[in-house]
Amino acid sequence: MANRLSSKSEVEKVRSQIRTDDDLWHAVQDLAGITIPRVKVCEDHVAPFTAFADAYFARHRNIVWHASRGLAGKSVLLATLAFMEGIEMGAAVNLLGGSGEQSQRVHGYMTGEDTNLPGTFWGHYGAPRHLLVDDPTKRETKLSNGGRIVVLQASQRSVRGPHPQKLRLDECLAAGTLVSTPEGQFRIEDVQAGDIVHGWDNGGITQGMVQRTRRVGARQTLELTLSNGKTLICTPDHELLTNGGWDEARSCRQGTILQGIRENVKVVAVKEGIRRDVYDITVKDI
């Protein structure tokens, strides 16, 4: 394939040739300026491109990527996947993050907001800019082929309504964290599928049934000391309801107000914690 795509017809030719993994790997380079590694490093892992191709060609109904936090490039890979699905398939893609900020960060890779990725995505000389209906906003990219990439915060409410063809989620609480239930508080590692837990939905107290629990493994954590004498330990990207709305734990400062089920509390101190086993739960209707 040509290294420089100077016309609409050349771009369409590249798109029409995406039939195999090799086709896809070269197309990602030509259209997005991204080179995805094809070498497997760990014996029980797969190469990043293998995981990418499996998702692109939908070889499984549900696909989960597991890789090291902050170093593996999962969010960039997710942005590349959404980009290719939009321009090549004309697909409607919803990008979901643990917070609106997290989702916008993934979309921002495509719009050139990350200075570590110059000349990629829509800033790449081979990008099919003729497909853009308008300049991408912080929350949406509309394409003339029917494709649409939309930024949403991950929640049951945010994905109700028209269903996209592609749903992409980018995203925990340390062992021992207490989860509020109608029967009292329980450690997160003791919560099971089918349990009812309390939570927040658009600012109101609600409850929902746990659909899935997952031990994520050892992750870097933050420790938030609270005005009620307790300490909240979570991953830096864990979403918390503050007096200013939903935000990641890493954004909390001394004086930040956290809204709770029984009381609001103030953050007294924030410090980097140790690596701990963390858990994630999926709850219906929260």
Short mmCIF file of C-alpha atoms in Angstrom, two decimals:
data_model
loop_
_atom_site.label_atom_id
_atom_site.label_comp_id
_atom_site.label_asym_id
_atom_site.label_seq_id
_atom_site.Cartn_x
_atom_site.Cartn_y
_atom_site.Cartn_z
CA MET A 1 0.00 0.00 0.00
CA ALA A 2 1.12 3.55 -0.67
CA ASN A 3 2.74 5.45 2.19
CA ARG A 4 0.93 8.66 1.27
CA LEU A 5 -2.79 8.76 0.48
CA SER A 6 -3.32 11.95 -1.49
CA SER A 7 -6.84 11.45 -2.81
CA LYS A 8 -10.27 10.24 -1.76
CA SER A 9 -10.09 7.36 -4.22
CA GLU A 10 -6.82 6.12 -2.70
CA VAL A 11 -8.36 6.18 0.78
CA GLU A 12 -11.40 4.25 -0.44
CA LYS A 13 -9.11 1.69 -2.05
CA VAL A 14 -7.29 1.09 1.24
CA ARG A 15 -10.60 0.74 3.09
CA SER A 16 -12.00 -1.74 0.58
CA GLN A 17 -8.92 -3.94 0.93
CA ILE A 18 -9.26 -4.58 4.68
CA ARG A 19 -10.00 -8.29 4.72
CA THR A 20 -7.15 -9.86 6.68
CA ASP A 21 -5.01 -9.05 9.71
CA ASP A 22 -2.19 -7.89 7.42
CA ASP A 23 -4.60 -5.61 5.54
CA LEU A 24 -5.78 -4.12 8.82
CA TRP A 25 -2.28 -3.58 10.20
CA HIS A 26 -1.20 -1.65 7.09
CA ALA A 27 -4.49 0.27 6.92
CA VAL A 28 -4.07 1.50 10.50
CA GLN A 29 -0.63 2.79 9.55
CA ASP A 30 -1.85 4.42 6.34
CA LEU A 31 -5.06 5.97 7.70
CA ALA A 32 -4.21 6.73 11.34
CA GLY A 33 -0.41 6.85 11.40
CA ILE A 34 -0.36 4.30 14.23
CA THR A 35 1.90 1.24 14.29
CA ILE A 36 0.54 -1.48 16.59
CA PRO A 37 3.13 -4.01 17.87
CA ARG A 38 2.70 -7.52 16.52
CA VAL A 39 5.20 -9.25 18.81
CA LYS A 40 4.05 -11.26 21.83
CA VAL A 41 6.29 -10.62 24.86
CA CYS A 42 4.82 -12.77 27.63
CA GLU A 43 4.17 -16.46 27.11
CA ASP A 44 0.56 -16.40 28.31
CA HIS A 45 -0.31 -13.14 26.52
CA VAL A 46 -1.04 -12.17 22.93
CA ALA A 47 0.51 -9.38 20.89
CA PRO A 48 -1.33 -6.02 21.10
CA PHE A 49 -2.26 -6.21 17.43
CA THR A 50 -3.74 -9.70 17.85
CA ALA A 51 -6.08 -8.32 20.52
CA PHE A 52 -6.86 -5.32 18.31
CA ALA A 53 -7.66 -7.45 15.25
CA ASP A 54 -9.86 -9.81 17.27
CA ALA A 55 -11.93 -6.82 18.39
CA TYR A 56 -12.04 -5.19 14.95
CA PHE A 57 -13.17 -8.35 13.16
CA ALA A 58 -15.51 -9.21 16.09
CA ARG A 59 -14.12 -12.73 16.45
CA HIS A 60 -15.78 -12.98 19.85
CA ARG A 61 -19.05 -11.50 21.11
CA ASN A 62 -17.35 -9.83 24.09
CA ILE A 63 -13.65 -8.98 24.26
CA VAL A 64 -11.73 -7.72 27.31
CA TRP A 65 -8.18 -6.37 27.08
CA HIS A 66 -5.96 -6.95 30.13
CA ALA A 67 -2.61 -5.14 30.23
CA SER A 68 -0.47 -3.11 32.63
CA ARG A 69 -1.94 0.22 33.75
CA GLY A 70 -0.45 3.39 32.32
CA LEU A 71 2.17 1.67 30.15
CA ALA A 72 0.40 -0.71 27.78
CA GLY A 73 -1.44 1.86 25.65
CA LYS A 74 -4.92 0.36 26.04
CA SER A 75 -6.63 3.76 25.73
CA VAL A 76 -4.72 4.66 22.56
CA LEU A 77 -5.54 1.22 21.16
CA LEU A 78 -9.20 1.83 22.01
CA ALA A 79 -9.14 5.19 20.25
CA THR A 80 -7.57 3.53 17.19
CA LEU A 81 -10.26 0.85 17.18
CA ALA A 82 -13.08 3.41 17.32
CA PHE A 83 -11.38 5.49 14.62
CA MET A 84 -11.09 2.54 12.24
CA GLU A 85 -14.62 1.29 12.94
CA GLY A 86 -15.99 4.73 12.19
CA ILE A 87 -14.15 5.39 8.94
CA GLU A 88 -14.04 1.84 7.55
CA MET A 89 -17.38 0.40 8.70
CA GLY A 90 -19.41 3.58 9.02
CA ALA A 91 -20.25 2.33 12.50
CA ALA A 92 -21.81 4.23 15.38
CA VAL A 93 -19.34 3.84 18.24
CA ASN A 94 -19.95 4.83 21.88
CA LEU A 95 -16.79 5.40 23.92
CA LEU A 96 -17.47 4.80 27.61
CA GLY A 97 -15.09 5.72 30.41
CA GLY A 98 -15.30 5.53 34.17
CA SER A 99 -15.83 9.30 34.05
CA GLY A 100 -16.67 11.83 31.35
CA GLU A 101 -13.11 13.09 31.55
CA GLN A 102 -11.72 9.63 30.93
CA SER A 103 -13.94 9.15 27.87
CA GLN A 104 -12.96 12.56 26.50
CA ARG A 105 -9.29 11.65 26.92
CA VAL A 106 -9.72 8.65 24.61
CA HIS A 107 -11.57 10.78 22.05
CA GLY A 108 -8.94 13.48 22.47
CA TYR A 109 -6.26 11.17 21.08
CA MET A 110 -8.12 11.31 17.77
CA THR A 111 -8.45 15.09 17.77
CA GLY A 112 -4.79 15.79 18.47
CA GLU A 113 -5.04 16.86 22.13
CA ASP A 114 -2.18 14.57 23.19
CA THR A 115 1.16 16.11 22.22
CA ASN A 116 2.81 12.69 22.55
CA LEU A 117 0.96 11.53 19.41
CA PRO A 118 1.78 14.14 16.76
CA GLY A 119 0.68 13.46 13.20
CA THR A 120 -1.74 10.69 14.08
CA PHE A 121 -5.48 10.07 13.60
CA TRP A 122 -7.10 13.16 12.01
CA GLY A 123 -3.71 14.91 12.07
CA HIS A 124 -2.14 12.20 9.90
CA TYR A 125 -1.61 13.08 6.23
CA GLY A 126 -3.41 9.89 5.19
CA ALA A 127 -6.49 10.43 7.34
CA PRO A 128 -9.77 10.49 5.36
CA ARG A 129 -10.73 14.02 6.38
CA HIS A 130 -13.24 14.16 3.54
CA LEU A 131 -15.45 11.93 5.70
CA LEU A 132 -15.75 14.57 8.43
CA VAL A 133 -19.14 16.28 8.45
CA ASP A 134 -17.75 18.97 10.79
CA ASP A 135 -14.63 19.41 12.85
CA PRO A 136 -14.70 16.91 15.74
CA THR A 137 -15.86 18.36 19.06
CA LYS A 138 -14.75 17.21 22.51
CA ARG A 139 -17.69 14.82 22.65
CA GLU A 140 -18.47 13.72 19.12
CA THR A 141 -17.14 13.00 15.64
CA LYS A 142 -19.68 12.80 12.80
CA LEU A 143 -18.82 11.13 9.49
CA SER A 144 -20.52 11.38 6.11
CA ASN A 145 -20.55 7.59 5.73
CA GLY A 146 -22.96 7.32 8.66
CA GLY A 147 -20.22 6.70 11.19
CA ARG A 148 -20.36 8.50 14.52
CA ILE A 149 -18.04 8.39 17.53
CA VAL A 150 -19.68 9.63 20.73
CA VAL A 151 -18.17 10.21 24.18
CA LEU A 152 -20.25 9.00 27.15
CA GLN A 153 -19.71 8.35 30.83
CA ALA A 154 -20.13 4.67 31.61
CA SER A 155 -23.48 4.12 33.33
CA GLN A 156 -26.71 2.25 32.74
CA ARG A 157 -28.50 5.54 32.05
CA SER A 158 -25.97 6.83 29.51
CA VAL A 159 -26.41 3.90 27.12
CA ARG A 160 -30.20 3.77 27.11
CA GLY A 161 -31.97 4.80 23.92
CA PRO A 162 -30.62 4.17 20.40
CA HIS A 163 -28.08 1.36 20.46
CA PRO A 164 -24.73 1.83 18.68
CA GLN A 165 -23.18 -0.92 16.62
CA LYS A 166 -20.04 -0.76 18.77
CA LEU A 167 -19.73 -0.17 22.52
CA ARG A 168 -16.21 0.43 23.83
CA LEU A 169 -15.43 0.74 27.57
CA ASP A 170 -12.15 2.09 28.99
CA GLU A 171 -11.50 1.72 32.96
CA CYS A 172 -11.51 0.19 41.31
CA LEU A 173 -11.66 -0.16 45.01
CA ALA A 174 -9.14 -1.80 47.33
CA ALA A 175 -9.87 -4.97 49.25
CA GLY A 176 -11.57 -4.10 52.52
CA THR A 177 -13.54 -1.16 51.09
CA LEU A 178 -17.03 -1.11 52.60
CA VAL A 179 -19.99 -1.26 50.21
CA SER A 180 -23.38 -0.01 51.43
CA THR A 181 -26.33 -2.43 51.17
CA PRO A 182 -29.86 -2.52 52.65
CA GLU A 183 -28.50 -4.99 55.26
CA GLY A 184 -25.53 -2.82 56.22
CA GLN A 185 -21.96 -2.40 54.99
CA PHE A 186 -19.88 -5.28 53.63
CA ARG A 187 -16.31 -5.55 52.36
CA ILE A 188 -16.17 -5.33 48.57
CA GLU A 189 -14.49 -8.74 48.28
CA ASP A 190 -17.47 -10.30 50.09
CA VAL A 191 -20.06 -8.85 47.71
CA GLN A 192 -21.50 -11.42 45.31
CA ALA A 193 -23.58 -11.42 42.14
CA GLY A 194 -27.26 -11.06 43.09
CA ASP A 195 -26.60 -8.82 46.11
CA ILE A 196 -28.38 -5.45 46.32
CA VAL A 197 -26.11 -2.44 46.86
CA HIS A 198 -26.64 1.30 47.26
CA GLY A 199 -25.25 3.86 44.87
CA TRP A 200 -25.80 7.18 43.16
CA ASP A 201 -27.55 7.84 39.85
CA ASN A 202 -27.63 11.46 38.65
CA GLY A 203 -27.30 12.78 42.18
CA GLY A 204 -29.88 10.60 43.92
CA ILE A 205 -29.54 7.59 46.18
CA THR A 206 -30.61 4.43 44.40
CA GLN A 207 -29.97 0.72 44.58
CA GLY A 208 -29.28 -2.03 42.09
CA MET A 209 -28.40 -5.69 41.80
CA VAL A 210 -24.78 -6.77 41.44
CA GLN A 211 -24.38 -8.52 38.09
CA ARG A 212 -20.69 -9.34 38.29
CA THR A 213 -17.75 -9.08 40.68
CA ARG A 214 -14.14 -9.14 39.56
CA ARG A 215 -10.79 -9.23 41.32
CA VAL A 216 -8.68 -7.01 39.11
CA GLY A 217 -5.37 -7.76 40.82
CA ALA A 218 -2.62 -5.55 42.26
CA ARG A 219 -2.87 -1.89 41.21
CA GLN A 220 -1.37 1.39 42.32
CA THR A 221 -3.76 3.13 44.72
CA LEU A 222 -4.55 6.50 46.27
CA GLU A 223 -5.37 7.00 49.95
CA LEU A 224 -7.94 9.69 50.75
CA THR A 225 -8.17 10.56 54.45
CA LEU A 226 -11.71 11.77 55.24
CA SER A 227 -13.14 14.12 57.85
CA ASN A 228 -15.10 11.27 59.49
CA GLY A 229 -11.83 9.55 60.40
CA LYS A 230 -12.03 6.92 57.68
CA THR A 231 -9.68 6.34 54.75
CA LEU A 232 -10.87 5.62 51.21
CA ILE A 233 -8.41 3.54 49.19
CA CYS A 234 -9.03 3.26 45.45
CA THR A 235 -7.32 3.45 42.08
CA PRO A 236 -6.53 6.98 40.81
CA ASP A 237 -9.16 6.73 38.05
CA HIS A 238 -11.96 5.54 40.35
CA GLU A 239 -15.02 7.77 39.93
CA LEU A 240 -16.26 9.69 42.99
CA LEU A 241 -19.23 12.03 43.41
CA THR A 242 -17.86 15.36 44.65
CA ASN A 243 -19.50 18.69 45.34
CA GLY A 244 -18.60 19.61 41.76
CA GLY A 245 -19.98 16.46 40.13
CA TRP A 246 -18.45 13.12 39.15
CA ASP A 247 -14.66 13.18 39.09
CA GLU A 248 -11.68 10.84 39.27
CA ALA A 249 -10.03 10.24 42.64
CA ARG A 250 -6.76 11.69 41.33
CA SER A 251 -8.51 15.07 40.99
CA CYS A 252 -9.47 15.25 44.68
CA ARG A 253 -7.66 17.80 46.85
CA GLN A 254 -7.72 18.78 50.51
CA GLY A 255 -11.15 20.30 51.09
CA THR A 256 -12.96 18.40 48.33
CA ILE A 257 -16.44 17.36 49.47
CA LEU A 258 -17.47 13.77 48.73
CA GLN A 259 -21.18 12.94 48.70
CA GLY A 260 -22.02 9.75 50.56
CA ILE A 261 -25.05 7.59 51.16
CA ARG A 262 -25.42 8.64 54.81
CA GLU A 263 -23.34 11.81 55.01
CA ASN A 264 -21.10 14.10 53.04
CA VAL A 265 -17.45 14.09 54.04
CA LYS A 266 -14.47 16.33 53.38
CA VAL A 267 -11.13 15.13 52.05
CA VAL A 268 -8.51 15.96 54.68
CA ALA A 269 -5.46 14.56 52.89
CA VAL A 270 -4.50 12.74 49.70
CA LYS A 271 -1.41 10.59 49.29
CA GLU A 272 -0.13 7.89 46.97
CA GLY A 273 -0.82 4.45 48.35
CA ILE A 274 0.88 1.12 47.85
CA ARG A 275 -0.01 -1.47 45.26
CA ARG A 276 -3.00 -3.44 46.52
CA ASP A 277 -5.46 -6.02 45.29
CA VAL A 278 -8.46 -4.12 43.94
CA TYR A 279 -11.98 -5.19 43.04
CA ASP A 280 -14.57 -4.03 40.54
CA ILE A 281 -18.32 -4.69 40.64
CA THR A 282 -20.87 -4.25 37.86
CA VAL A 283 -24.31 -3.17 39.08
CA LYS A 284 -27.53 -3.11 37.09
CA ASP A 285 -29.34 0.27 36.97
CA ILE A 286 -26.65 2.29 38.75
#
